[in-house]
Coordinates of C-alpha atoms in Angstrom, one line a residue:
M1 CA -164.4 -54.9 21.1
Q2 CA -166.7 -51.3 20.7
S3 CA -169.9 -51.5 23.0
L4 CA -173.0 -51.8 20.9
W5 CA -175.1 -50.3 23.8
I6 CA -176.8 -46.9 24.3
E7 CA -174.7 -43.8 25.0
D8 CA -174.1 -42.2 28.5
V9 CA -175.4 -39.0 27.0
E10 CA -178.7 -40.8 25.9
L11 CA -178.8 -42.4 29.4
E12 CA -178.5 -38.9 30.8
Q13 CA -181.6 -37.7 28.8
V14 CA -183.8 -40.6 29.8
K15 CA -182.7 -40.1 33.7
N16 CA -183.5 -36.6 33.4
K17 CA -187.0 -37.2 31.9
Y18 CA -187.8 -40.3 34.0
P19 CA -186.2 -39.9 37.4
E20 CA -187.3 -43.2 38.6
V21 CA -185.6 -45.1 35.9
K22 CA -182.9 -47.6 37.3
I23 CA -179.8 -47.9 35.1
S24 CA -177.8 -51.2 34.9
K25 CA -174.6 -51.1 32.9
S26 CA -172.1 -53.1 31.6
G27 CA -169.9 -54.0 28.5
Y28 CA -172.4 -56.3 26.8
F29 CA -175.7 -55.2 28.3
T30 CA -177.2 -51.9 29.3
S31 CA -180.9 -51.8 31.0
L32 CA -183.5 -49.2 31.9
E33 CA -185.5 -50.8 34.6
I34 CA -189.1 -48.6 35.0
P35 CA -192.2 -49.3 36.8
K36 CA -195.2 -51.0 34.7
D37 CA -197.4 -47.7 34.6
N38 CA -194.4 -45.8 33.0
L39 CA -193.2 -48.5 30.6
K40 CA -195.4 -47.4 27.5
E41 CA -194.2 -43.8 27.8
L42 CA -190.6 -44.7 28.0
L43 CA -190.6 -47.0 25.1
I44 CA -192.4 -44.4 23.1
F45 CA -189.6 -41.9 24.4
L46 CA -186.7 -44.2 23.1
K47 CA -188.7 -45.0 19.8
N48 CA -189.6 -41.6 18.5
D49 CA -186.9 -39.1 20.4
L50 CA -183.9 -41.2 20.8
G51 CA -184.2 -43.2 17.7
F52 CA -184.7 -46.9 18.8
K53 CA -186.9 -47.5 16.4
M54 CA -186.3 -51.2 15.5
F55 CA -187.8 -53.9 17.7
V56 CA -184.8 -56.8 18.4
D57 CA -186.7 -58.9 20.9
F58 CA -188.9 -59.5 23.9
T59 CA -188.8 -61.8 26.5
C60 CA -189.6 -62.6 30.4
V61 CA -187.3 -64.0 33.4
D62 CA -189.3 -65.9 36.1
Y63 CA -188.0 -64.8 39.9
P64 CA -190.3 -66.8 42.0
L65 CA -189.0 -65.2 45.2
H66 CA -189.5 -61.8 44.0
N67 CA -193.1 -60.0 44.0
P68 CA -194.1 -59.1 41.5
R69 CA -192.5 -62.4 40.2
F70 CA -192.2 -62.0 36.4
Q71 CA -189.9 -59.4 34.8
G72 CA -190.2 -58.6 31.3
V73 CA -187.3 -57.5 29.1
Y74 CA -187.4 -55.3 25.7
I75 CA -184.4 -55.1 23.4
L76 CA -184.2 -52.3 20.8
F77 CA -181.9 -51.1 18.1
N78 CA -181.2 -47.7 16.7
P79 CA -180.2 -48.1 13.2
E80 CA -178.6 -44.6 13.0
T81 CA -176.1 -45.0 15.7
K82 CA -175.9 -48.7 15.8
K83 CA -176.7 -49.0 19.5
R84 CA -178.9 -51.2 21.4
V85 CA -181.0 -50.7 24.7
A86 CA -182.8 -53.0 27.1
V87 CA -185.8 -52.0 28.8
K88 CA -187.3 -53.8 31.8
S89 CA -190.5 -53.9 34.0
W90 CA -191.9 -55.9 36.6
A91 CA -195.1 -57.4 35.4
E92 CA -197.7 -56.6 38.2
N93 CA -200.8 -58.9 38.8
D94 CA -199.0 -60.9 35.9
T95 CA -199.9 -58.1 33.4
L96 CA -197.9 -55.9 31.3
P97 CA -199.0 -53.4 28.5
S98 CA -199.3 -54.7 25.2
V99 CA -196.6 -52.7 22.6
I100 CA -198.0 -54.1 19.3
D101 CA -199.2 -50.5 18.4
L102 CA -195.6 -49.4 18.6
W103 CA -194.0 -52.5 17.0
K104 CA -195.9 -55.4 15.2
G105 CA -193.3 -57.6 15.9
A106 CA -194.2 -57.9 19.5
K107 CA -197.0 -59.6 18.6
W108 CA -195.7 -63.0 18.5
A109 CA -193.2 -62.4 21.3
E110 CA -196.2 -61.5 23.5
R111 CA -198.2 -64.1 22.9
E112 CA -194.6 -66.7 23.4
V113 CA -194.3 -65.0 26.7
W114 CA -197.9 -65.6 27.3
D115 CA -197.7 -69.3 26.2
M116 CA -194.4 -70.0 28.3
F117 CA -194.8 -67.6 31.5
G118 CA -198.6 -66.8 31.7
I119 CA -198.3 -63.3 31.5
R120 CA -201.3 -61.4 30.0
F121 CA -200.8 -58.3 27.8
E122 CA -203.4 -55.6 28.3
G123 CA -204.6 -54.4 24.6
H124 CA -203.2 -57.4 22.8
E125 CA -205.5 -58.2 19.9
N126 CA -205.5 -61.7 19.8
L127 CA -203.5 -63.4 23.1
V128 CA -203.2 -66.9 22.0
R129 CA -200.8 -69.7 22.6
M130 CA -197.6 -69.1 20.3
F131 CA -196.4 -73.0 20.6
L132 CA -198.5 -75.1 22.5
W133 CA -202.5 -75.8 21.7
E134 CA -205.2 -74.0 23.0
G135 CA -206.5 -75.8 26.3
Y136 CA -203.4 -76.5 27.6
K137 CA -203.0 -75.2 31.1
Y138 CA -199.4 -74.9 32.3
H139 CA -196.8 -72.7 31.1
P140 CA -193.6 -74.6 30.9
L141 CA -190.7 -71.8 31.3
R142 CA -192.0 -71.1 34.8
K143 CA -189.5 -72.2 37.6
D144 CA -191.9 -74.6 39.0
F145 CA -192.7 -76.4 36.2
P146 CA -190.9 -79.8 35.8
K147 CA -188.9 -80.6 32.6
E148 CA -190.4 -84.0 32.3
G149 CA -193.8 -82.4 31.9
I150 CA -196.9 -82.6 34.5
P151 CA -198.5 -85.9 33.9
E152 CA -202.1 -86.6 33.8
V153 CA -203.6 -89.9 33.6
Y154 CA -205.9 -90.8 30.3
L155 CA -206.3 -93.7 28.2
P156 CA -204.2 -93.0 25.3
S157 CA -205.9 -95.4 23.1
L158 CA -209.6 -94.1 23.6
N159 CA -208.0 -90.6 23.9
L160 CA -210.1 -90.0 27.0
R161 CA -209.7 -87.8 30.2
P162 CA -209.5 -89.0 33.7
N163 CA -213.2 -87.6 34.4
E164 CA -214.5 -89.9 31.6
V165 CA -213.2 -93.2 32.4
P166 CA -213.4 -95.6 35.5
A167 CA -210.4 -95.1 38.0
H168 CA -209.1 -98.6 37.6
N169 CA -208.7 -98.2 33.9
Y170 CA -206.1 -94.9 34.4
T171 CA -202.8 -95.2 32.7
P172 CA -200.8 -92.8 35.1
Y173 CA -197.4 -92.6 33.5
H174 CA -198.3 -90.6 30.3
T175 CA -198.3 -87.1 29.7
Y176 CA -201.2 -85.2 28.4
V177 CA -201.2 -84.6 24.5
P178 CA -203.6 -82.7 22.5
T179 CA -207.0 -84.3 21.1
L180 CA -208.5 -83.4 17.7
E181 CA -210.6 -81.2 19.5
D182 CA -207.8 -79.4 21.0
L183 CA -206.3 -79.1 17.8
E184 CA -209.6 -77.8 16.0
R185 CA -210.2 -75.3 18.7
T186 CA -206.8 -73.9 18.3
Q187 CA -207.4 -73.6 14.6
K188 CA -210.5 -71.7 15.4
K189 CA -208.8 -69.2 17.9
R190 CA -205.9 -68.4 15.3
L191 CA -208.2 -67.4 12.3
D192 CA -212.1 -66.5 12.2
K193 CA -213.6 -67.6 8.7
K194 CA -214.8 -64.6 6.9
S195 CA -214.4 -65.6 3.2
Q196 CA -215.3 -68.9 1.0
I197 CA -213.2 -71.4 2.4
V198 CA -210.3 -71.9 5.1
L199 CA -207.3 -73.9 3.4
N200 CA -204.7 -75.8 5.6
W201 CA -201.3 -75.7 4.2
G202 CA -199.3 -78.1 6.1
P203 CA -198.1 -78.7 8.7
L204 CA -196.8 -81.5 6.7
H205 CA -196.4 -80.1 3.1
P206 CA -193.3 -80.0 0.7
G207 CA -193.5 -76.4 0.3
T208 CA -193.6 -75.3 3.6
H209 CA -190.0 -77.2 4.2
G210 CA -190.7 -78.1 7.8
T211 CA -193.7 -78.6 10.3
I212 CA -195.5 -75.4 9.5
W213 CA -199.1 -75.1 9.5
F214 CA -200.7 -72.3 7.6
L215 CA -204.4 -71.0 7.5
F216 CA -205.7 -69.2 4.3
D217 CA -209.2 -67.6 4.5
M218 CA -209.7 -67.6 0.7
E219 CA -212.1 -66.0 -1.8
G220 CA -211.8 -68.2 -4.8
E221 CA -208.0 -68.0 -5.3
T222 CA -207.0 -65.2 -3.4
I223 CA -205.9 -65.2 0.0
K224 CA -208.1 -62.7 2.2
N225 CA -206.4 -63.7 5.4
C226 CA -203.8 -65.8 7.0
D227 CA -202.5 -67.1 10.2
I228 CA -199.8 -69.3 11.1
I229 CA -199.6 -71.9 13.7
L230 CA -196.1 -72.9 15.2
G231 CA -195.0 -75.5 17.8
Q232 CA -194.9 -78.8 16.2
L233 CA -191.2 -78.9 16.6
H234 CA -191.0 -77.1 19.8
R235 CA -188.8 -79.0 22.0
G236 CA -188.0 -76.9 25.0
I237 CA -184.3 -75.9 24.6
E238 CA -184.6 -72.9 26.7
K239 CA -186.1 -74.8 29.6
L240 CA -183.8 -77.7 29.1
A241 CA -180.8 -75.1 29.0
E242 CA -181.3 -74.1 32.5
D243 CA -180.2 -77.2 34.0
L244 CA -177.1 -77.6 31.8
T245 CA -173.7 -76.6 32.0
Y246 CA -172.5 -73.6 29.4
T247 CA -170.7 -76.4 27.5
Q248 CA -173.7 -78.9 27.5
I249 CA -175.8 -76.6 26.0
I250 CA -173.8 -76.3 23.0
P251 CA -175.2 -79.4 21.1
Y252 CA -178.8 -77.9 21.4
T253 CA -177.6 -75.0 19.3
D254 CA -177.1 -77.5 16.5
R255 CA -180.4 -78.5 16.1
M256 CA -182.0 -75.2 16.0
D257 CA -181.0 -74.1 12.6
Y258 CA -179.6 -77.5 11.7
I259 CA -178.8 -76.1 7.9
S260 CA -176.4 -73.4 9.5
A261 CA -175.4 -75.4 12.9
L262 CA -171.7 -74.0 12.6
C263 CA -173.1 -70.3 12.8
S264 CA -175.4 -71.0 15.6
Q265 CA -172.6 -72.8 17.5
V266 CA -170.4 -69.6 17.1
A267 CA -173.1 -67.0 17.9
Y268 CA -173.9 -68.9 21.3
V269 CA -170.3 -69.6 22.1
N270 CA -169.2 -66.0 21.7
T271 CA -172.1 -64.9 24.0
V272 CA -170.8 -67.1 27.0
E273 CA -167.1 -66.4 26.2
K274 CA -168.0 -62.5 26.8
L275 CA -169.8 -63.5 29.5
L276 CA -166.8 -65.6 31.2
G277 CA -164.0 -63.3 30.1
V278 CA -162.4 -65.8 27.8
E279 CA -160.3 -65.1 24.9
P280 CA -159.7 -67.8 22.4
P281 CA -156.6 -67.7 20.5
E282 CA -156.1 -66.1 17.1
K283 CA -156.2 -69.4 15.2
A284 CA -159.6 -70.3 16.6
K285 CA -161.1 -67.0 15.6
W286 CA -160.0 -67.4 12.0
I287 CA -161.2 -71.1 12.0
R288 CA -164.5 -70.0 13.3
T289 CA -164.8 -67.6 10.9
M290 CA -163.9 -69.5 7.6
M291 CA -166.3 -72.2 9.0
C292 CA -169.2 -69.7 9.5
E293 CA -168.8 -68.8 5.9
L294 CA -168.5 -71.9 4.4
Q295 CA -171.6 -72.7 6.5
R296 CA -173.5 -69.8 4.8
I297 CA -172.5 -70.7 1.1
N298 CA -173.9 -74.2 2.2
S299 CA -177.1 -72.9 3.5
H300 CA -177.6 -70.5 0.4
L301 CA -177.1 -73.6 -1.9
L302 CA -179.8 -75.4 0.0
W303 CA -182.0 -72.5 -0.2
L304 CA -181.3 -71.9 -3.9
G305 CA -181.8 -75.5 -4.7
T306 CA -185.1 -76.2 -3.0
Y307 CA -186.3 -72.4 -4.0
A308 CA -185.9 -73.1 -7.4
L309 CA -187.3 -76.8 -7.4
D310 CA -190.6 -75.0 -5.5
L311 CA -190.8 -72.8 -9.1
G312 CA -190.2 -76.0 -11.1
A313 CA -186.4 -75.7 -11.9
L314 CA -185.3 -79.1 -11.2
T315 CA -181.8 -78.6 -12.8
I316 CA -180.9 -75.9 -10.5
F317 CA -181.7 -78.2 -7.4
L318 CA -179.5 -81.0 -8.7
Y319 CA -176.6 -78.4 -9.8
A320 CA -176.6 -76.8 -6.2
F321 CA -176.8 -80.1 -4.3
R322 CA -173.5 -81.0 -6.3
E323 CA -171.5 -77.8 -5.0
R324 CA -173.1 -78.4 -1.5
E325 CA -172.0 -81.9 -1.5
K326 CA -168.5 -80.6 -1.7
I327 CA -168.8 -78.4 1.4
M328 CA -170.5 -81.0 3.1
D329 CA -167.4 -83.2 2.3
I330 CA -165.0 -80.3 4.0
I331 CA -167.4 -79.8 7.0
E332 CA -167.1 -83.3 7.7
G333 CA -163.0 -83.7 7.2
I334 CA -162.4 -80.8 9.5
A335 CA -165.5 -81.2 11.9
G336 CA -165.6 -84.6 12.0
I337 CA -169.6 -84.9 11.4
R338 CA -171.4 -83.1 8.4
L339 CA -174.4 -81.6 10.4
N340 CA -174.4 -81.4 13.9
S341 CA -171.0 -81.5 14.7
T342 CA -170.6 -79.6 18.2
Y343 CA -167.3 -78.4 16.8
I344 CA -167.1 -75.0 18.2
R345 CA -166.0 -74.9 22.1
I346 CA -165.8 -72.3 24.5
G347 CA -162.2 -70.9 24.2
G348 CA -161.7 -72.1 20.6
V349 CA -162.5 -75.2 18.3
S350 CA -162.6 -78.7 19.5
K351 CA -159.8 -79.9 17.1
D352 CA -157.1 -78.3 14.8
L353 CA -157.4 -78.3 11.3
P354 CA -156.4 -81.6 9.6
E355 CA -153.5 -82.0 7.2
G356 CA -154.6 -80.8 3.7
A357 CA -157.9 -79.1 4.6
L358 CA -156.8 -75.7 3.3
D359 CA -155.7 -77.1 -0.1
V360 CA -159.1 -78.6 -0.5
I361 CA -160.7 -75.3 0.6
K362 CA -158.5 -73.4 -1.7
H363 CA -159.6 -75.8 -4.4
F364 CA -163.4 -75.2 -3.6
I365 CA -163.0 -71.3 -3.9
K366 CA -161.3 -71.4 -7.2
D367 CA -163.8 -73.9 -8.8
F368 CA -167.0 -72.3 -7.1
P369 CA -167.2 -68.8 -8.9
E370 CA -168.0 -70.9 -12.3
K371 CA -170.6 -72.6 -11.0
L372 CA -172.3 -69.4 -9.6
K373 CA -172.1 -68.3 -12.9
E374 CA -173.9 -71.5 -14.4
Y375 CA -176.7 -71.1 -11.6
E376 CA -177.2 -67.1 -12.5
T377 CA -177.3 -68.0 -16.5
I378 CA -180.2 -70.3 -16.3
L379 CA -182.1 -68.4 -13.5
T380 CA -181.4 -64.5 -13.7
K381 CA -183.0 -63.2 -16.7
N382 CA -185.2 -66.4 -17.2
R383 CA -188.6 -65.1 -17.8
V384 CA -190.7 -67.7 -15.7
W385 CA -188.3 -67.0 -13.0
L386 CA -188.9 -63.1 -13.4
R387 CA -192.4 -63.4 -13.5
R388 CA -192.8 -65.6 -10.2
N389 CA -190.2 -63.4 -8.2
L390 CA -190.7 -59.8 -9.5
N391 CA -192.7 -57.7 -7.2
I392 CA -193.7 -60.5 -4.7
G393 CA -193.4 -60.1 -1.3
I394 CA -192.3 -56.5 -1.2
I395 CA -190.8 -55.3 2.1
D396 CA -189.9 -51.6 3.2
K397 CA -187.9 -50.0 5.6
E398 CA -190.3 -49.2 8.0
Q399 CA -191.6 -52.8 8.1
V400 CA -188.1 -54.0 9.0
Y401 CA -187.9 -51.6 11.9
Q402 CA -191.9 -52.8 12.9
Y403 CA -191.1 -56.7 12.7
G404 CA -187.4 -56.8 13.6
L405 CA -186.6 -58.3 10.4
T406 CA -182.9 -59.1 9.9
G407 CA -180.5 -60.7 7.6
V408 CA -181.3 -60.7 3.8
V409 CA -185.1 -60.1 4.5
A410 CA -184.0 -56.8 6.1
R411 CA -181.3 -56.0 3.5
S412 CA -183.6 -56.5 0.8
A413 CA -185.4 -53.5 1.5
G414 CA -181.9 -51.4 1.8
V415 CA -181.4 -51.7 5.5
P416 CA -177.7 -52.3 6.2
Y417 CA -178.3 -54.7 9.2
D418 CA -175.6 -57.4 9.5
I419 CA -174.4 -57.9 12.6
R420 CA -170.7 -59.0 11.1
M421 CA -170.3 -55.4 10.4
I422 CA -172.1 -53.9 13.5
Q423 CA -171.0 -56.2 16.2
P424 CA -168.0 -58.3 14.8
T425 CA -166.6 -61.0 16.3
D426 CA -163.8 -63.5 15.9
A427 CA -161.9 -62.3 12.6
Y428 CA -164.8 -60.0 10.9
D429 CA -163.2 -57.0 12.1
L430 CA -159.7 -58.5 10.0
V431 CA -161.4 -59.5 7.0
D432 CA -162.8 -57.1 3.9
F433 CA -166.2 -57.6 2.7
E434 CA -169.0 -56.2 1.3
V435 CA -172.7 -56.2 2.5
P436 CA -175.1 -56.1 -0.5
L437 CA -178.4 -54.3 -0.4
G438 CA -181.8 -54.5 -2.3
T439 CA -183.5 -51.7 -3.9
V440 CA -187.3 -53.0 -4.1
G441 CA -187.4 -55.6 -1.2
D442 CA -189.2 -58.4 -3.1
C443 CA -188.5 -62.2 -3.6
Y444 CA -186.2 -61.2 -6.6
D445 CA -184.0 -59.0 -4.7
R446 CA -183.8 -61.6 -2.0
Y447 CA -182.5 -64.2 -4.8
L448 CA -179.9 -61.5 -6.1
L449 CA -178.7 -60.9 -2.2
R450 CA -178.0 -64.5 -1.6
M451 CA -176.1 -65.2 -4.7
E452 CA -173.9 -62.0 -4.1
E453 CA -173.5 -63.1 -0.5
M454 CA -172.1 -66.4 -1.6
R455 CA -169.6 -64.4 -3.6
Q456 CA -168.7 -62.3 -0.3
S457 CA -168.4 -65.4 1.6
L458 CA -165.8 -66.8 -0.9
N459 CA -163.8 -63.4 -0.4
I460 CA -163.9 -64.0 3.2
I461 CA -162.9 -67.6 3.1
K462 CA -160.1 -66.7 0.7
Q463 CA -158.5 -64.3 3.4
C464 CA -158.9 -66.8 6.2
V465 CA -157.1 -69.3 4.4
E466 CA -154.1 -67.0 3.8
K467 CA -154.0 -66.1 7.0
L468 CA -154.3 -70.0 8.5
E469 CA -151.4 -70.8 6.7
Q470 CA -149.3 -68.4 8.4
L471 CA -151.0 -69.6 11.7
K472 CA -150.5 -73.1 10.9
D473 CA -148.4 -74.1 14.4
D474 CA -150.4 -71.9 16.8
K475 CA -152.7 -73.0 19.5
Y476 CA -156.6 -73.9 18.4
I477 CA -158.1 -73.5 21.8
A478 CA -157.2 -71.4 24.9
T479 CA -157.2 -74.4 27.8
E480 CA -154.9 -72.4 30.1
N481 CA -158.2 -70.3 30.7
P482 CA -159.7 -71.7 34.2
Y483 CA -163.2 -71.7 32.0
V484 CA -162.1 -73.8 29.3
L485 CA -162.1 -77.5 28.9
P486 CA -158.8 -79.4 28.4
T487 CA -157.9 -81.3 25.2
L488 CA -158.2 -85.0 25.9
D489 CA -154.2 -85.2 25.7
E490 CA -153.9 -82.9 28.5
V491 CA -156.3 -84.5 30.5
F492 CA -154.4 -88.1 29.8
N493 CA -151.1 -86.6 30.5
S494 CA -151.6 -84.1 33.5
I495 CA -153.6 -84.7 36.9
E496 CA -154.2 -80.6 37.1
S497 CA -156.0 -81.2 33.9
M498 CA -158.0 -84.2 34.8
V499 CA -159.0 -82.6 38.0
K500 CA -159.9 -79.2 35.9
D501 CA -161.9 -81.6 33.5
F502 CA -163.9 -83.2 36.2
N503 CA -164.7 -79.9 37.9
L504 CA -166.1 -78.1 34.5
R505 CA -168.1 -81.0 33.6
I506 CA -169.6 -81.9 37.1
Y507 CA -169.9 -78.2 38.5
G508 CA -170.0 -76.3 35.1
E509 CA -168.4 -72.9 34.5
Q510 CA -169.3 -70.8 37.4
A511 CA -170.0 -67.6 35.2
P512 CA -170.0 -64.2 37.1
E513 CA -173.6 -63.0 38.1
G514 CA -175.0 -60.8 35.4
E515 CA -176.4 -60.3 32.0
I516 CA -175.4 -60.3 28.6
Y517 CA -177.0 -60.2 25.0
M518 CA -175.1 -61.0 21.9
S519 CA -175.8 -62.2 18.5
G520 CA -174.3 -63.4 15.2
E521 CA -175.3 -63.2 11.5
N522 CA -176.8 -66.6 10.6
P523 CA -177.9 -67.3 7.1
R524 CA -181.5 -66.8 8.2
G525 CA -180.9 -63.2 10.2
E526 CA -180.0 -62.4 13.7
L527 CA -179.6 -65.0 16.2
G528 CA -179.2 -63.6 19.7
F529 CA -178.6 -65.1 22.8
Y530 CA -179.9 -63.2 26.2
I531 CA -178.4 -65.0 29.1
V532 CA -179.1 -64.1 32.7
S533 CA -176.6 -65.5 35.2
K534 CA -176.6 -65.8 39.0
G535 CA -173.1 -66.8 39.5
E536 CA -173.9 -70.8 39.1
G537 CA -172.4 -73.4 36.8
K538 CA -175.6 -73.2 34.6
P539 CA -177.6 -70.5 33.2
Y540 CA -180.3 -68.8 35.2
R541 CA -182.0 -68.1 31.9
I542 CA -181.4 -68.2 28.4
K543 CA -183.4 -66.6 25.6
I544 CA -182.9 -67.4 21.9
R545 CA -183.7 -64.8 19.6
S546 CA -184.5 -66.2 16.6
G547 CA -184.3 -64.6 13.1
A548 CA -186.4 -66.9 11.2
F549 CA -189.1 -66.6 13.9
Y550 CA -189.6 -62.9 13.3
N551 CA -188.7 -63.3 9.7
L552 CA -191.8 -65.3 9.6
Q553 CA -194.0 -63.1 11.4
I554 CA -194.4 -60.6 8.2
F555 CA -195.7 -63.5 6.1
P556 CA -199.4 -63.3 6.9
E557 CA -199.4 -59.4 6.1
L558 CA -197.6 -59.9 2.9
I559 CA -199.6 -62.8 1.2
K560 CA -203.1 -60.8 1.5
G561 CA -204.5 -60.4 -1.7
R562 CA -202.3 -63.1 -3.5
T563 CA -202.4 -66.5 -4.4
V564 CA -201.3 -69.8 -2.7
A565 CA -198.7 -70.3 -5.9
D566 CA -197.3 -66.8 -4.5
A567 CA -197.2 -68.2 -0.9
V568 CA -195.0 -70.7 -1.9
V569 CA -192.7 -68.4 -3.6
L570 CA -192.9 -65.8 -0.6
L571 CA -192.5 -68.4 2.0
G572 CA -189.0 -69.9 0.2
S573 CA -187.6 -66.3 -0.1
L574 CA -188.0 -65.9 3.7
D575 CA -186.3 -69.1 4.4
P576 CA -187.5 -70.1 8.0
V577 CA -186.0 -73.2 9.6
V578 CA -188.5 -74.6 11.8
G579 CA -185.9 -75.9 14.4
E580 CA -185.1 -72.4 14.9
T581 CA -188.6 -71.0 15.1
D582 CA -190.0 -73.4 17.5
R583 CA -186.7 -74.0 19.1

């Protein structure tokens, strides 16, 4: 696989300008470590002089025995050379300079790091919690924070704190939950009322498609300002992963973007395989590619049906779910479960294709193009559909780079950012397909792109089926690799496989020490995994880069000056899934 990281020539330029920079280079991760005082200057140089102008992600790693304790990690992308670079800096006195003046997408990332680690950012305009409520005094991703939480005694029935009730009434086994006052304080911290009224949309509303809480500061029906409160579905997946083997983490990836669980599994497993040096069999690569594209169509059909329903088109909802049900049956027949299958494994897939699966898929890809035409006949030139979508939520290329927008949202602005092309994994470098691009960047463009993406997915699936018919008798998982769990048949019939199975399940995959960042092209954009390994059977740190999280961040900017009716359309066109935004 061709390296997606900064070239040696550029590294030399950096070293000449900043001799204090420490360069760490590997096949799947190249980082530049620089003292905090020179951090911002280096980031400006990378952005303006070397072309790394797209913000990808920012996170932090906790090293309790090191002083300073916390290390910030920035990941940037050069749209011209298609290369990444990581920049590291230690947070002296638990502070780092804010970079929201360089990339607007850093605003939520810095808030998340403050929320989870307690690092303050000098110059951040409103450093408030990202997922937890204001008033919560702990930072859960610190290494000394217990996974079960820190219990605080109080009376849950009365919602009283310990200092408000007699000692003999304490209920010591409850973990503190937010009070109504905490939620009101959180709301006021997010948005200052300047217009006529603050309208709450969500956190439970059919139009939000999940537990997202929107605050609209409104003048009449016009939205003057907006902010978003996330965290209602935050489950601490990154924290839990620190005590799990690499295989045990796979089910958690199912439960992020649960609408495209197979794509999330593949993105994670590909990252771990590169870290471990595992090469899956050719057949497994083609199966993964086929399943991801089936899942992409499945996800886009759910989007189309619910998006049209939000705009009043009930017929499309029924039509789209008719075809989606066929895909769900195919996935269930192959993976065993419709939604959260954990079908993908380190080294391959959990089971071979059942007899007749490829015949069913061939029938589907033959039938589906006519169904797509039905949808387009009803919607594409419908004047109500046009009025609701045209020129709503226009995104330009600069906003893509500023916010780290990916997936359909980025491509609607004409930015050809598709991980399947930039860093192809599995069989993506062996199939022919096109990446459709928009010209305006509005909601209508995002509709057209998703429709065309389904056609391109059909094309990829057809090529996968043809190849898999030739690989019918090949292996589907590389159990000969020491990091790959043996199959049940091997465990039942071989003492060596039984011992291997025991060791991997109890002690985990002893990954080599190092770092890696890889990603996959999910229906909601780039889903990336940054993994730090200390040579143990479990990761020292996993950061999940959510495409939905960064795509949602542009919503408050795009909705200003528009109405609540436009908010339903705009949010639907961004298509976030809360399980992935909150993690």
